[in-house]
CSV table of C-alpha atoms in Angstrom, one decimal:
chain,number,residue,atom,x,y,z
A,6,GLN,CA,187.2,115.9,185.4
A,7,LYS,CA,184.6,115.3,182.8
A,8,GLU,CA,183.0,111.6,182.6
A,9,VAL,CA,183.9,111.4,178.9
A,10,GLU,CA,186.9,112.9,177.4
A,11,GLN,CA,187.3,113.4,173.7
A,12,ASP,CA,189.9,115.3,171.7
A,13,PRO,CA,188.1,118.1,169.9
A,14,GLY,CA,190.4,118.1,167.0
A,15,PRO,CA,190.2,119.4,164.1
A,16,LEU,CA,191.5,116.4,162.6
A,17,SER,CA,192.4,116.7,158.9
A,18,VAL,CA,193.3,113.6,156.8
A,19,PRO,CA,193.6,113.0,152.9
A,20,GLU,CA,191.1,111.0,151.3
A,21,GLY,CA,191.6,107.3,151.6
A,22,ALA,CA,193.3,107.5,154.8
A,23,ILE,CA,192.3,105.4,157.8
A,24,VAL,CA,190.8,107.5,160.7
A,25,SER,CA,191.1,106.6,164.3
A,26,LEU,CA,188.8,108.4,166.8
A,27,ASN,CA,188.9,107.8,170.5
A,28,CYS,CA,187.3,108.5,173.7
A,29,THR,CA,188.2,107.7,177.4
A,30,TYR,CA,185.8,107.5,180.1
A,31,SER,CA,185.9,107.4,184.1
A,32,ASN,CA,182.5,105.9,184.9
A,33,SER,CA,182.8,102.1,185.2
A,34,ALA,CA,179.1,101.5,185.0
A,35,PHE,CA,178.9,102.5,181.4
A,36,GLN,CA,178.0,99.4,179.3
A,37,TYR,CA,176.7,100.7,176.1
A,38,PHE,CA,179.0,102.6,173.9
A,39,MET,CA,177.9,104.6,170.7
A,40,TRP,CA,179.4,106.8,167.9
A,41,TYR,CA,177.3,109.3,166.4
A,42,ARG,CA,178.0,111.6,163.4
A,43,GLN,CA,176.9,115.2,163.2
A,44,TYR,CA,177.0,117.4,160.3
A,45,SER,CA,177.1,121.0,160.6
A,46,ARG,CA,173.8,122.4,161.9
A,47,LYS,CA,172.2,118.7,161.8
A,48,GLY,CA,171.1,116.4,164.5
A,49,PRO,CA,173.5,113.6,165.5
A,50,GLU,CA,173.1,110.3,163.4
A,51,LEU,CA,173.8,107.0,165.0
A,52,LEU,CA,176.6,105.2,163.4
A,53,MET,CA,177.3,102.1,165.7
A,54,TYR,CA,176.8,100.9,169.1
A,55,THR,CA,178.5,98.1,171.1
A,56,TYR,CA,177.7,96.4,174.4
A,57,SER,CA,180.5,95.9,176.8
A,58,SER,CA,184.0,95.1,175.4
A,59,GLY,CA,184.8,93.9,172.0
A,60,ASN,CA,184.7,95.0,168.2
A,61,LYS,CA,182.1,95.6,165.9
A,62,GLU,CA,182.4,96.2,162.3
A,63,ASP,CA,179.9,97.8,159.8
A,64,GLY,CA,181.1,98.5,156.2
A,65,ARG,CA,184.0,100.9,156.6
A,66,PHE,CA,183.5,101.5,160.1
A,67,THR,CA,184.9,99.4,163.2
A,68,ALA,CA,184.0,100.4,166.7
A,69,GLN,CA,186.2,98.9,169.6
A,70,VAL,CA,185.9,98.9,173.3
A,71,ASP,CA,188.3,98.1,175.9
A,72,LYS,CA,186.6,98.4,179.3
A,73,SER,CA,189.8,97.5,181.1
A,74,SER,CA,191.3,100.8,179.9
A,75,LYS,CA,188.1,102.7,179.7
A,76,TYR,CA,188.9,103.5,176.2
A,77,ILE,CA,186.7,103.3,173.0
A,78,SER,CA,187.6,103.8,169.4
A,79,LEU,CA,186.0,104.3,166.0
A,80,PHE,CA,188.0,103.3,162.8
A,81,ILE,CA,187.0,104.6,159.4
A,82,ARG,CA,188.8,102.9,156.4
A,83,ASP,CA,189.1,104.4,153.1
A,84,SER,CA,187.8,107.8,154.3
A,85,GLN,CA,185.8,110.1,152.1
A,86,PRO,CA,185.2,113.6,151.8
A,87,SER,CA,181.5,112.8,152.7
A,88,ASP,CA,182.9,111.5,156.2
A,89,SER,CA,183.7,115.1,157.0
A,90,ALA,CA,181.7,115.8,160.1
A,91,THR,CA,181.9,115.9,163.9
A,92,TYR,CA,182.0,112.5,165.5
A,93,LEU,CA,180.6,112.3,169.0
A,94,CYS,CA,181.2,109.2,171.3
A,95,ALA,CA,178.3,108.7,173.8
A,96,MET,CA,177.7,106.0,176.7
A,97,ARG,CA,175.2,104.8,179.1
A,98,SER,CA,174.9,102.5,182.0
A,99,VAL,CA,172.7,99.4,182.0
A,100,THR,CA,170.5,100.3,185.0
A,101,GLY,CA,168.3,103.2,185.2
A,102,GLY,CA,168.1,106.3,183.1
A,103,GLY,CA,166.6,104.7,180.0
A,104,ASN,CA,168.6,105.9,177.0
A,105,LYS,CA,170.1,108.9,179.0
A,106,LEU,CA,173.4,109.2,177.2
A,107,THR,CA,176.6,110.9,178.4
A,108,PHE,CA,178.5,112.5,175.5
A,109,GLY,CA,182.0,113.5,174.5
A,110,THR,CA,182.7,116.8,173.2
A,111,GLY,CA,183.1,115.5,169.7
A,112,THR,CA,186.0,115.4,167.2
A,113,GLN,CA,185.8,117.4,164.1
A,114,LEU,CA,187.1,115.5,161.0
A,115,LYS,CA,188.0,116.9,157.7
A,116,VAL,CA,188.7,114.5,154.8
A,117,GLU,CA,190.6,116.4,152.1
A,118,LEU,CA,190.7,115.4,148.3
B,12,ASN,CA,158.2,106.6,158.7
B,13,ALA,CA,159.1,110.1,159.6
B,14,GLY,CA,161.9,110.7,162.0
B,15,VAL,CA,161.9,112.7,165.1
B,16,MET,CA,160.3,116.1,164.3
B,17,GLN,CA,161.3,119.1,166.0
B,18,ASN,CA,159.9,122.8,165.5
B,19,PRO,CA,160.7,125.4,165.1
B,20,ARG,CA,164.1,125.0,163.7
B,21,HIS,CA,165.2,128.3,164.8
B,22,LEU,CA,163.9,130.5,167.4
B,23,VAL,CA,164.7,134.1,168.2
B,24,ARG,CA,163.6,135.4,171.6
B,25,ARG,CA,164.4,138.6,173.5
B,26,ARG,CA,165.7,138.5,176.9
B,27,GLY,CA,162.8,137.9,179.4
B,28,GLN,CA,160.4,136.1,176.9
B,29,GLU,CA,159.3,132.5,176.9
B,30,ALA,CA,160.5,130.0,174.6
B,31,ARG,CA,158.6,126.8,173.7
B,32,LEU,CA,160.4,124.0,171.8
B,33,ARG,CA,158.3,121.1,170.3
B,34,CYS,CA,159.3,117.6,169.7
B,35,SER,CA,157.1,114.9,168.0
B,36,PRO,CA,158.9,111.4,168.6
B,37,MET,CA,159.1,108.6,165.8
B,38,LYS,CA,156.0,106.7,165.3
B,39,GLY,CA,155.8,104.0,168.0
B,40,HIS,CA,158.2,105.6,170.3
B,41,SER,CA,156.9,106.6,173.8
B,42,HIS,CA,160.4,107.8,175.2
B,43,VAL,CA,161.7,111.2,174.7
B,44,TYR,CA,164.9,112.9,175.7
B,45,TRP,CA,166.0,116.5,175.5
B,46,TYR,CA,169.6,117.5,175.3
B,47,ARG,CA,171.3,120.9,175.0
B,48,GLN,CA,174.3,121.7,173.0
B,49,LEU,CA,176.4,124.8,173.7
B,50,PRO,CA,178.9,126.1,171.1
B,51,GLU,CA,181.9,123.9,171.2
B,52,GLU,CA,180.5,121.5,173.7
B,53,GLY,CA,179.1,118.1,173.5
B,54,LEU,CA,175.4,117.3,174.1
B,55,LYS,CA,174.1,117.5,177.6
B,56,PHE,CA,171.2,115.6,179.0
B,57,MET,CA,168.5,117.5,180.3
B,58,VAL,CA,165.4,115.5,180.8
B,59,TYR,CA,163.8,111.9,180.1
B,60,LEU,CA,160.0,111.6,179.8
B,61,GLN,CA,157.5,109.1,179.1
B,62,LYS,CA,154.0,109.8,178.1
B,63,GLU,CA,152.5,111.9,180.9
B,64,ASN,CA,155.5,111.3,183.3
B,65,ILE,CA,158.8,112.7,183.9
B,66,ILE,CA,161.3,110.0,184.5
B,67,ASP,CA,164.4,111.8,185.0
B,68,GLU,CA,165.1,115.5,185.2
B,69,SER,CA,168.5,115.5,186.8
B,70,GLY,CA,170.0,117.5,183.8
B,71,MET,CA,167.4,120.4,184.0
B,72,PRO,CA,168.3,123.6,185.4
B,73,LYS,CA,166.2,124.3,188.7
B,74,GLU,CA,164.4,127.4,187.6
B,75,ARG,CA,162.8,128.7,184.4
B,76,PHE,CA,163.0,125.1,182.5
B,77,SER,CA,160.2,122.7,182.4
B,78,ALA,CA,159.2,119.8,180.2
B,79,GLU,CA,156.1,117.9,179.5
B,80,PHE,CA,155.1,115.0,177.3
B,81,PRO,CA,151.3,115.0,177.3
B,82,LYS,CA,149.0,111.9,176.3
B,83,GLU,CA,148.2,113.4,173.1
B,84,GLY,CA,150.6,115.8,171.1
B,85,PRO,CA,154.3,116.6,171.1
B,86,SER,CA,156.7,116.8,174.0
B,87,ILE,CA,157.3,120.5,174.9
B,88,LEU,CA,160.5,122.1,176.5
B,89,ARG,CA,159.5,125.5,177.9
B,90,ILE,CA,162.0,128.1,179.0
B,91,GLN,CA,160.7,130.9,180.7
B,92,GLN,CA,162.4,134.4,181.1
B,93,VAL,CA,165.1,133.5,178.8
B,94,VAL,CA,168.7,134.8,179.2
B,95,ARG,CA,171.4,135.2,176.8
B,96,GLY,CA,173.1,132.0,178.3
B,97,ASP,CA,170.2,130.0,177.2
B,98,SER,CA,171.3,130.4,173.5
B,99,ALA,CA,172.0,127.0,172.2
B,100,ALA,CA,170.9,124.0,170.0
B,101,TYR,CA,168.2,122.0,171.8
B,102,PHE,CA,167.9,118.3,170.5
B,103,CYS,CA,165.2,115.8,171.1
B,104,ALA,CA,165.7,112.1,170.8
B,105,SER,CA,163.1,109.3,171.1
B,106,SER,CA,163.3,105.5,171.6
B,107,GLU,CA,161.1,102.8,171.5
B,108,GLY,CA,161.6,101.4,174.9
B,109,VAL,CA,164.0,101.5,177.8
B,110,ALA,CA,166.0,98.5,176.8
B,111,ASN,CA,166.4,99.6,173.2
B,112,THR,CA,169.6,101.2,172.7
B,113,GLU,CA,169.0,103.2,169.6
B,114,ALA,CA,167.9,106.7,170.3
B,115,PHE,CA,167.1,108.7,167.1
B,116,PHE,CA,167.6,112.4,167.2
B,117,GLY,CA,165.8,115.3,165.7
B,118,GLN,CA,167.4,118.1,163.7
B,119,GLY,CA,167.4,120.3,166.6
B,120,THR,CA,165.9,123.7,167.5
B,121,ARG,CA,168.5,126.6,167.5
B,122,LEU,CA,167.5,129.2,170.1
B,123,THR,CA,169.0,132.6,170.0
B,124,VAL,CA,168.3,135.0,172.8
B,125,VAL,CA,168.9,138.7,171.8
């Protein structure tokens, strides 16, 4: 079993839709949770990070963490064609390893006109 | 302020040759991480370095792979005697400190072994 599970998609939605992306994990030591966006043949770009449980909002993006269920989500409101990319969840524990991240496999999102 | 710089962006090597991948972290960052991304897979941690020290190499294959981050100059990921299975995108990330959760990634080096 992988430490982080993420549905690879592809996920296709119409412009303006609300997008929900999710990851589950098995390692209870994970405390920091990140979402990265990766365009084709580019490096990952950090969108949001949260510490422990709770919600965090930044513009059209909302990240949610439910540690009791080991489940994290990223919501994108009013999705745009420019949001078409692969979205990677990533996690790390507090102790040791510095910024060593464990990634999901990524969900490919396509927002269509 | 330039971001994380990786070069070359594309590298083609024949089986058995050596591949050297370079990473210059963001200004002020002293922590460097290397990740490998195979087709249709997520990024896999390889190694974590600080200046002149390897902190965590738990993700590095035991043979043929090595990494360094000298006092001066970029971090280097070296793959000796490359095989077809080494073909992947290799990403470098840097962060300012251990507690800082924001790691910034470079654009990657795409290694193709022919």
